[in-house]
Amino acid sequence: MAKIDLDRRAEIGREKRARTRAQILEAGTMLLAERPPEALTVDAIVEAAGVAKGTFYYHFQGIEELAAAVGERLGESFDDLLTAARLELPDPIARLSFAFTQFLDRAISDPVWARLVVQSSHAPTEFARSIRAHLKADLTEAIDQGRLTVRDVEMAADIVLGIWLQVVRSSLERRPAPDLAGQALRAVLRALGA
Amino acid sequence: MAKIDLDRRAEIGREKRARTRAQILEAGTMLLAERPPEALTVDAIVEAAGVAKGTFYYHFQGIEELAAAVGERLGESFDDLLTAARLELPDPIARLSFAFTQFLDRAISDPVWARLVVQSSHAPTEFARSIRAHLKADLTEAIDQGRLTVRDVEMAADIVLGIWLQVVRSSLERRPAPDLAGQALRAVLRALGA
DNA sequence: AGTCAATTCGACTATACAGTCAATATGAAA
DNA sequence: TTTCATATTGACTGTATAGTCGAATTGACT
């Protein structure tokens, strides 16, 4: 009689647990969008999430673990936007252009997401590494096809990421100009010599 | 008999004061190069500077004031590098190119300076505003002369600053490629459509 | 060698924050 | 209604940091 009871109990637990965990994750996301993790306190998180301090430690080991979880979700959001491009576009430059525009549109329409990405770009996180790796794969392919003036992959990646990040930062401070994404993309392609 | 004494005393004071203040400023500069101001503690500063806590508060109101002082010195270092260009080069694109290269060479040869600049670029400081203003002045002039494909000054500034910052970040993580500055400059000029 | 204004020191108080834990609440199942 | 594994609570302890202040030191000048 014990077996079924225990499994069911655990399942109920997981559901309730998941809801509260999501609240904390959401609060953490908002706060990490406006300050670096070093400046984030557990008290601030639990206040924003509307839970008790003990609850935070029931779900996370500490702020680092929360930051890692937020980073993972951020990485998934990038993957979501990338999947379409990777499957449908065989041309590396078209793929890169599509992804660049997708990410930029998202940043413009979702400032919290944009702030979070900008903050995350400061400390080199796992997801930042992954993005740069994806980008370098496309750029290497394009360079091997002799379609770029730039020959150094690292320099090419810096150009794309640098312009993207700075345009995103600008879009958070000023009202984004119309066709911002298009203008930025054309500048990137010119810089790469595509 | 009092007048001269008091003035002389004050002068002696200013000299001693200046030495200790410089120590604290130096320590603060090192620490602000590796962490954001929100994550900086007075205890860490006084330990690095080798002075007592009270001494810090004798010279600065708090960490914000120290950060402002560091920012001001950083601004001066930029002005120093800019002065030559502003006086000798009448052409805005040549001026911009010269400054870009100067700043990049400095960043590559002085990693602490580079880290400090990168950190400062996160929060919009007074000196960041000033740099962008200088840059926009040159870009506006070039655009008015019809020498750039990019028409939007903000976009043009984002391109220059974005590539510069990202290349500097890269130079701190990887070993800088030979002719990094030249490559980066050519990419910027292509992006602007010069 | 004595004087004294300016500077420096570090112990001290107060507060903020991290992390723990015994008590309480929850809610599906019996 | 009662049971009980799980989840939640918030008071509590310990530590780190902010900021203060009276005492000690410094060093040019007499």
Coordinates of C-alpha atoms (C1' of nucleotides) in Angstrom, one line a residue:
Chain A
M1 CA 0.0 0.0 0.0
A2 CA 3.0 2.3 0.4
K3 CA 4.4 2.3 -3.1
I4 CA 1.6 4.2 -4.9
D5 CA 1.1 6.6 -2.0
L6 CA 4.8 7.7 -2.1
D7 CA 4.9 8.2 -5.8
R8 CA 1.7 10.2 -5.9
R9 CA 2.9 12.3 -3.0
A10 CA 6.1 13.0 -4.7
E11 CA 4.3 14.0 -7.9
I12 CA 2.0 16.4 -6.0
G13 CA 5.2 17.8 -4.4
R14 CA 6.8 18.4 -7.7
E15 CA 3.9 20.3 -9.0
K16 CA 3.6 22.7 -6.1
R17 CA 7.4 22.9 -6.0
A18 CA 7.5 23.8 -9.7
R19 CA 5.0 26.7 -9.2
T20 CA 7.0 28.4 -6.4
R21 CA 10.3 27.7 -8.1
A22 CA 8.9 29.5 -11.2
Q23 CA 7.9 32.5 -9.1
I24 CA 11.4 32.8 -7.7
L25 CA 12.9 32.3 -11.1
E26 CA 10.7 35.0 -12.5
A27 CA 11.7 37.4 -9.8
G28 CA 15.3 36.5 -10.2
T29 CA 15.0 37.2 -13.9
M30 CA 13.6 40.7 -13.4
L31 CA 16.3 41.6 -10.9
L32 CA 19.2 40.1 -12.9
A33 CA 18.0 42.2 -15.8
E34 CA 18.7 45.4 -13.8
R35 CA 21.8 44.5 -11.8
P36 CA 24.8 42.1 -11.9
P37 CA 24.6 38.9 -9.8
E38 CA 27.2 40.2 -7.4
A39 CA 24.9 43.0 -6.5
L40 CA 21.9 40.7 -6.0
T41 CA 20.7 39.8 -2.5
V42 CA 18.5 36.9 -1.4
D43 CA 16.4 39.3 0.6
A44 CA 15.6 41.3 -2.6
I45 CA 14.7 38.1 -4.4
V46 CA 12.3 36.7 -1.8
E47 CA 10.7 40.1 -1.4
A48 CA 10.1 40.4 -5.2
A49 CA 8.9 36.8 -5.4
G50 CA 6.7 37.2 -2.4
V51 CA 8.0 34.1 -0.6
A52 CA 9.9 33.5 2.7
K53 CA 13.6 33.3 2.8
G54 CA 13.6 29.7 3.7
T55 CA 11.6 28.9 0.6
F56 CA 14.4 30.3 -1.6
Y57 CA 17.0 28.0 0.0
Y58 CA 14.5 25.1 -0.3
H59 CA 14.7 25.5 -4.1
F60 CA 18.1 26.9 -4.7
Q61 CA 21.5 26.4 -3.1
G62 CA 22.3 30.1 -3.4
I63 CA 22.3 33.0 -5.8
E64 CA 24.8 31.4 -8.2
E65 CA 22.5 28.5 -8.8
L66 CA 19.6 30.8 -9.4
A67 CA 21.7 32.8 -11.8
A68 CA 22.7 29.6 -13.6
A69 CA 19.0 28.6 -13.9
V70 CA 18.1 32.0 -15.3
G71 CA 21.0 31.7 -17.7
E72 CA 19.8 28.3 -18.9
R73 CA 16.3 29.6 -19.6
L74 CA 17.9 32.5 -21.5
G75 CA 19.9 30.0 -23.6
E76 CA 16.7 28.1 -24.4
S77 CA 15.1 31.3 -25.6
F78 CA 18.0 31.8 -28.0
D79 CA 17.8 28.2 -29.2
D80 CA 14.1 28.6 -29.9
L81 CA 14.8 31.5 -32.1
L82 CA 17.7 29.7 -33.8
T83 CA 16.0 26.4 -34.6
A84 CA 13.9 27.7 -37.5
A85 CA 17.0 29.2 -39.2
R86 CA 19.2 26.2 -38.7
L87 CA 16.8 23.8 -40.2
E88 CA 15.6 25.8 -43.2
L89 CA 18.5 27.9 -44.3
P90 CA 21.5 26.1 -45.9
D91 CA 23.3 29.3 -46.7
P92 CA 25.5 30.4 -43.7
I93 CA 25.2 34.2 -44.4
A94 CA 21.4 33.9 -44.8
R95 CA 21.3 31.9 -41.6
L96 CA 23.4 34.4 -39.7
S97 CA 21.4 37.3 -41.1
F98 CA 18.1 35.7 -40.1
A99 CA 19.3 34.9 -36.6
F100 CA 20.8 38.5 -36.2
T101 CA 17.4 40.0 -37.2
Q102 CA 15.4 37.6 -35.0
F103 CA 17.5 38.3 -31.9
L104 CA 17.3 42.0 -32.6
D105 CA 13.6 42.1 -33.1
R106 CA 13.1 40.2 -29.9
A107 CA 15.4 42.6 -28.0
I108 CA 13.4 45.6 -29.3
S109 CA 10.0 44.1 -28.4
D110 CA 11.1 42.7 -25.1
P111 CA 13.2 45.1 -23.1
V112 CA 13.5 42.8 -20.0
W113 CA 14.9 40.1 -22.2
A114 CA 17.2 42.6 -23.8
R115 CA 18.5 43.9 -20.5
L116 CA 19.1 40.4 -19.3
V117 CA 21.1 39.5 -22.4
V118 CA 23.2 42.7 -22.0
Q119 CA 23.9 42.0 -18.3
S120 CA 24.7 38.3 -19.1
S121 CA 27.2 39.4 -21.8
H122 CA 29.3 41.1 -19.2
A123 CA 30.3 38.0 -17.4
P124 CA 31.1 35.1 -19.8
T125 CA 28.3 32.6 -19.1
E126 CA 27.8 29.2 -20.7
F127 CA 25.1 30.6 -22.9
A128 CA 27.3 33.4 -24.2
R129 CA 29.9 30.8 -25.1
S130 CA 27.3 28.8 -27.0
I131 CA 26.0 31.7 -29.0
R132 CA 29.5 32.7 -30.0
A133 CA 30.2 29.1 -31.0
H134 CA 27.1 29.0 -33.2
L135 CA 28.1 32.3 -34.8
K136 CA 31.6 31.2 -35.4
A137 CA 30.4 28.0 -37.1
D138 CA 28.4 30.1 -39.6
L139 CA 31.2 32.5 -40.1
T140 CA 33.8 29.8 -40.7
E141 CA 31.6 28.3 -43.3
A142 CA 31.2 31.6 -45.0
I143 CA 34.9 32.4 -44.9
D144 CA 35.8 28.9 -46.3
Q145 CA 33.5 29.7 -49.2
G146 CA 35.5 32.8 -49.8
R147 CA 32.5 35.1 -49.3
L148 CA 33.9 37.4 -46.6
T149 CA 36.6 40.0 -46.7
V150 CA 37.3 39.4 -43.1
R151 CA 39.5 36.3 -42.7
D152 CA 39.9 36.0 -38.9
V153 CA 36.9 34.3 -37.4
E154 CA 37.4 35.9 -34.0
M155 CA 37.4 39.3 -35.6
A156 CA 34.3 38.5 -37.6
A157 CA 32.5 37.3 -34.4
D158 CA 33.5 40.4 -32.6
I159 CA 32.1 42.6 -35.4
V160 CA 28.7 40.8 -35.3
L161 CA 28.4 40.6 -31.6
G162 CA 29.8 44.0 -31.0
I163 CA 27.3 45.8 -33.3
W164 CA 24.4 43.6 -32.1
L165 CA 25.1 44.3 -28.4
Q166 CA 25.7 48.0 -28.8
V167 CA 22.5 48.5 -30.9
V168 CA 20.6 46.6 -28.3
R169 CA 22.0 48.9 -25.6
S170 CA 21.0 51.9 -27.6
S171 CA 17.5 50.6 -28.1
L172 CA 17.1 50.5 -24.3
E173 CA 18.2 54.1 -23.9
R174 CA 16.7 55.8 -27.0
R175 CA 13.6 55.1 -28.9
P176 CA 14.7 52.6 -31.6
A177 CA 14.7 54.2 -35.1
P178 CA 12.4 52.5 -37.7
D179 CA 14.1 49.6 -39.6
L180 CA 16.8 49.6 -36.9
A181 CA 17.3 45.8 -37.4
G182 CA 17.7 46.2 -41.2
Q183 CA 20.1 49.1 -40.9
A184 CA 22.2 47.2 -38.3
L185 CA 22.2 44.0 -40.4
R186 CA 23.4 45.9 -43.5
A187 CA 26.2 47.5 -41.5
V188 CA 27.3 44.1 -40.2
L189 CA 27.4 42.6 -43.7
R190 CA 29.4 45.5 -45.0
A191 CA 31.8 45.2 -42.1
L192 CA 32.3 41.5 -42.8
G193 CA 32.7 42.3 -46.5
A194 CA 29.9 40.0 -47.5
Chain B
M1 CA 51.6 86.0 12.8
A2 CA 48.7 83.6 12.2
K3 CA 48.0 84.3 8.5
I4 CA 51.2 82.7 7.0
D5 CA 51.2 79.8 9.5
L6 CA 47.7 78.8 8.6
D7 CA 48.3 79.0 4.8
R8 CA 51.5 77.0 5.1
R9 CA 49.8 74.4 7.3
A10 CA 47.1 74.0 4.8
E11 CA 49.6 73.6 1.9
I12 CA 51.5 70.9 3.8
G13 CA 48.1 69.2 4.5
R14 CA 47.2 69.3 0.8
E15 CA 50.5 67.6 -0.2
K16 CA 50.2 64.7 2.3
R17 CA 46.5 64.5 1.6
A18 CA 47.3 64.2 -2.1
R19 CA 49.7 61.3 -1.7
T20 CA 47.2 59.2 0.4
R21 CA 44.4 60.1 -1.8
A22 CA 46.4 58.9 -4.8
Q23 CA 47.0 55.6 -3.1
I24 CA 43.3 55.1 -2.5
L25 CA 42.5 56.2 -6.1
E26 CA 45.0 53.7 -7.4
A27 CA 43.6 50.8 -5.4
G28 CA 40.1 51.8 -6.4
T29 CA 41.1 51.8 -10.0
M30 CA 42.5 48.3 -9.8
L31 CA 39.5 47.0 -8.0
L32 CA 37.0 48.7 -10.3
A33 CA 38.8 47.2 -13.3
E34 CA 37.7 43.7 -12.1
R35 CA 34.3 44.3 -10.5
P36 CA 31.4 46.6 -10.9
P37 CA 31.0 49.4 -8.3
E38 CA 28.0 47.7 -6.7
A39 CA 30.2 44.8 -5.8
L40 CA 33.0 46.9 -4.3
T41 CA 33.4 47.3 -0.5
V42 CA 35.2 49.9 1.4
D43 CA 37.1 47.2 3.4
A44 CA 38.5 45.8 0.1
I45 CA 39.6 49.3 -0.9
V46 CA 41.4 50.2 2.3
E47 CA 43.1 46.8 2.4
A48 CA 44.3 47.1 -1.1
A49 CA 45.4 50.7 -0.5
G50 CA 47.1 49.9 2.9
V51 CA 45.3 52.6 4.8
A52 CA 42.8 52.6 7.7
K53 CA 39.1 52.7 7.1
G54 CA 38.7 56.2 8.6
T55 CA 41.3 57.5 6.1
F56 CA 39.1 56.5 3.3
Y57 CA 36.2 58.4 4.7
Y58 CA 38.5 61.4 5.3
H59 CA 39.1 61.6 1.6
F60 CA 35.9 60.3 0.0
Q61 CA 32.2 60.5 1.0
G62 CA 31.7 57.0 -0.1
I63 CA 32.3 54.5 -2.9
E64 CA 30.2 56.5 -5.4
E65 CA 32.5 59.5 -5.0
L66 CA 35.6 57.3 -5.5
A67 CA 34.1 55.8 -8.6
A68 CA 33.3 59.2 -9.9
A69 CA 37.0 60.3 -9.3
V70 CA 38.2 57.2 -11.1
G71 CA 35.8 57.9 -13.9
E72 CA 37.1 61.5 -14.2
R73 CA 40.8 60.3 -14.4
L74 CA 39.7 57.8 -17.1
G75 CA 38.1 60.6 -19.0
E76 CA 41.3 62.6 -18.8
S77 CA 43.3 59.7 -20.2
F78 CA 40.9 59.7 -23.2
D79 CA 41.2 63.4 -23.6
D80 CA 45.0 63.1 -23.6
L81 CA 44.9 60.6 -26.5
L82 CA 42.4 62.7 -28.3
T83 CA 44.1 66.1 -28.2
A84 CA 46.7 65.3 -30.8
A85 CA 44.1 64.1 -33.3
R86 CA 41.8 67.0 -32.7
L87 CA 44.5 69.6 -33.3
E88 CA 46.3 68.2 -36.3
L89 CA 43.7 66.4 -38.3
P90 CA 41.0 68.5 -40.1
D91 CA 39.4 65.5 -41.8
P92 CA 36.7 63.9 -39.5
I93 CA 37.2 60.4 -40.8
A94 CA 40.9 60.6 -40.4
R95 CA 40.4 62.0 -36.9
L96 CA 38.0 59.3 -36.0
S97 CA 40.3 56.6 -37.4
F98 CA 43.3 58.0 -35.5
A99 CA 41.4 58.1 -32.3
F100 CA 40.0 54.6 -32.8
T101 CA 43.5 53.2 -33.3
Q102 CA 45.0 55.2 -30.5
F103 CA 42.4 53.9 -28.0
L104 CA 42.7 50.3 -29.3
D105 CA 46.5 50.4 -29.1
R106 CA 46.3 51.7 -25.5
A107 CA 43.7 49.0 -24.6
I108 CA 46.0 46.2 -26.0
S109 CA 49.1 47.5 -24.2
D110 CA 47.4 48.3 -20.9
P111 CA 44.9 45.6 -19.8
V112 CA 44.0 47.3 -16.6
W113 CA 43.0 50.4 -18.5
A114 CA 41.1 48.2 -20.9
R115 CA 39.2 46.4 -18.2
L116 CA 38.3 49.6 -16.5
V117 CA 36.9 51.0 -19.7
V118 CA 34.9 47.9 -20.4
Q119 CA 33.5 47.9 -16.8
S120 CA 32.7 51.6 -17.1
S121 CA 30.8 51.1 -20.4
H122 CA 28.3 49.0 -18.5
A123 CA 26.8 51.8 -16.4
P124 CA 26.5 55.0 -18.4
T125 CA 29.1 57.3 -16.8
E126 CA 29.8 60.9 -17.6
F127 CA 33.0 60.0 -19.5
A128 CA 31.1 57.5 -21.6
R129 CA 28.7 60.3 -22.6
S130 CA 31.5 62.6 -23.4
I131 CA 33.3 60.0 -25.7
R132 CA 30.1 59.3 -27.5
A133 CA 29.5 63.0 -28.0
H134 CA 33.0 63.5 -29.5
L135 CA 32.4 60.6 -31.7
K136 CA 29.0 61.8 -32.9
A137 CA 30.5 65.2 -33.7
D138 CA 33.0 63.6 -36.1
L139 CA 30.4 61.3 -37.6
T140 CA 27.9 64.1 -38.1
E141 CA 30.6 66.1 -40.0
A142 CA 31.4 63.1 -42.2
I143 CA 27.7 62.4 -42.8
D144 CA 27.1 66.0 -43.8
Q145 CA 30.0 65.8 -46.3
G146 CA 28.1 62.8 -47.8
R147 CA 31.0 60.5 -47.2
L148 CA 29.2 57.7 -45.2
T149 CA 26.6 55.2 -46.3
V150 CA 25.1 55.2 -42.8
R151 CA 22.9 58.2 -42.4
D152 CA 21.8 57.8 -38.8
V153 CA 24.4 59.2 -36.4
E154 CA 23.2 57.0 -33.5
M155 CA 23.6 53.9 -35.6
A156 CA 27.0 55.1 -36.8
A157 CA 28.1 55.7 -33.2
D158 CA 26.8 52.2 -32.2
I159 CA 28.8 50.6 -35.0
V160 CA 32.1 52.3 -34.0
L161 CA 31.6 51.8 -30.2
G162 CA 30.2 48.3 -30.5
I163 CA 33.1 47.0 -32.6
W164 CA 35.7 48.8 -30.5
L165 CA 34.3 47.5 -27.2
Q166 CA 33.9 43.9 -28.4
V167 CA 37.4 43.9 -29.9
V168 CA 38.8 45.2 -26.6
R169 CA 36.9 42.5 -24.7
S170 CA 38.3 39.9 -27.0
S171 CA 41.8 41.2 -26.6
L172 CA 41.4 40.6 -22.8
E173 CA 40.4 37.0 -23.3
R174 CA 42.5 35.8 -26.3
R175 CA 45.9 36.8 -27.4
P176 CA 45.3 39.8 -29.8
A177 CA 46.0 38.9 -33.4
P178 CA 48.7 40.9 -35.2
D179 CA 47.4 44.1 -36.8
L180 CA 44.2 43.7 -34.7
A181 CA 43.7 47.5 -34.6
G182 CA 44.1 47.8 -38.4
Q183 CA 41.7 45.0 -39.1
A184 CA 39.2 46.4 -36.7
L185 CA 39.5 49.9 -38.1
R186 CA 39.0 48.7 -41.7
A187 CA 35.9 46.8 -40.6
V188 CA 34.5 49.9 -38.9
L189 CA 35.1 52.0 -42.1
R190 CA 33.4 49.4 -44.3
A191 CA 30.5 49.2 -41.9
L192 CA 30.0 53.0 -42.0
G193 CA 30.3 52.9 -45.7
A194 CA 33.3 55.3 -45.8
Chain C
dA1 C1' 62.6 69.9 21.8
dG2 C1' 58.2 71.8 21.7
dT3 C1' 54.0 73.3 19.2
dC4 C1' 49.9 72.4 16.6
dA5 C1' 46.9 71.8 12.6
dA6 C1' 46.3 68.3 9.5
dT7 C1' 46.2 63.6 8.8
dT8 C1' 45.8 58.9 10.0
dC9 C1' 44.4 55.1 12.7
dG10 C1' 41.5 51.3 14.3
dA11 C1' 38.1 50.1 17.6
dC12 C1' 33.4 50.6 17.9
dT13 C1' 28.1 50.7 16.8
dA14 C1' 24.6 49.9 13.7
dT15 C1' 22.8 47.7 9.9
dA16 C1' 22.4 44.4 6.0
dC17 C1' 22.8 40.1 4.5
dA18 C1' 23.6 34.9 4.4
dG19 C1' 22.2 30.7 5.7
dT20 C1' 19.6 27.5 9.3
dC21 C1' 15.9 25.2 11.4
dA22 C1' 11.9 24.1 14.3
dA23 C1' 7.2 25.1 13.8
dT24 C1' 3.3 25.5 10.7
dA25 C1' 0.5 25.0 6.6
dT26 C1' -1.1 22.5 2.5
dG27 C1' -3.9 19.3 0.3
dA28 C1' -4.6 14.7 -1.9
dA29 C1' -5.7 10.3 -0.2
dA30 C1' -7.7 7.1 3.1
Chain D
dT1 C1' -12.3 13.9 9.3
dT2 C1' -7.9 12.3 9.9
dT3 C1' -3.3 11.4 8.1
dC4 C1' 1.2 12.6 6.6
dA5 C1' 4.8 13.7 3.0
dT6 C1' 5.9 17.8 1.1
dA7 C1' 6.3 22.6 1.0
dT8 C1' 6.4 27.0 3.3
dT9 C1' 7.3 30.2 6.9
dG10 C1' 9.9 33.7 9.6
dA11 C1' 12.5 34.1 13.6
dC12 C1' 17.2 33.4 14.7
dT13 C1' 22.4 33.2 14.6
dG14 C1' 26.6 34.5 12.7
dT15 C1' 29.3 37.3 9.6
dA16 C1' 30.4 41.2 6.6
dT17 C1' 30.1 45.8 5.6
dA18 C1' 29.0 50.8 6.4
dG19 C1' 30.0 54.7 8.7
dT20 C1' 31.7 57.3 13.2
dC21 C1' 34.8 59.2 16.4
dG22 C1' 38.3 60.0 19.9
dA23 C1' 43.1 59.0 20.2
dA24 C1' 47.6 58.8 18.1
dT25 C1' 50.8 60.2 14.7
dT26 C1' 53.1 63.3 11.5
dG27 C1' 56.2 66.9 10.2
dA28 C1' 57.0 71.8 9.1
dC29 C1' 57.9 75.5 11.8
dT30 C1' 59.7 77.9 15.9

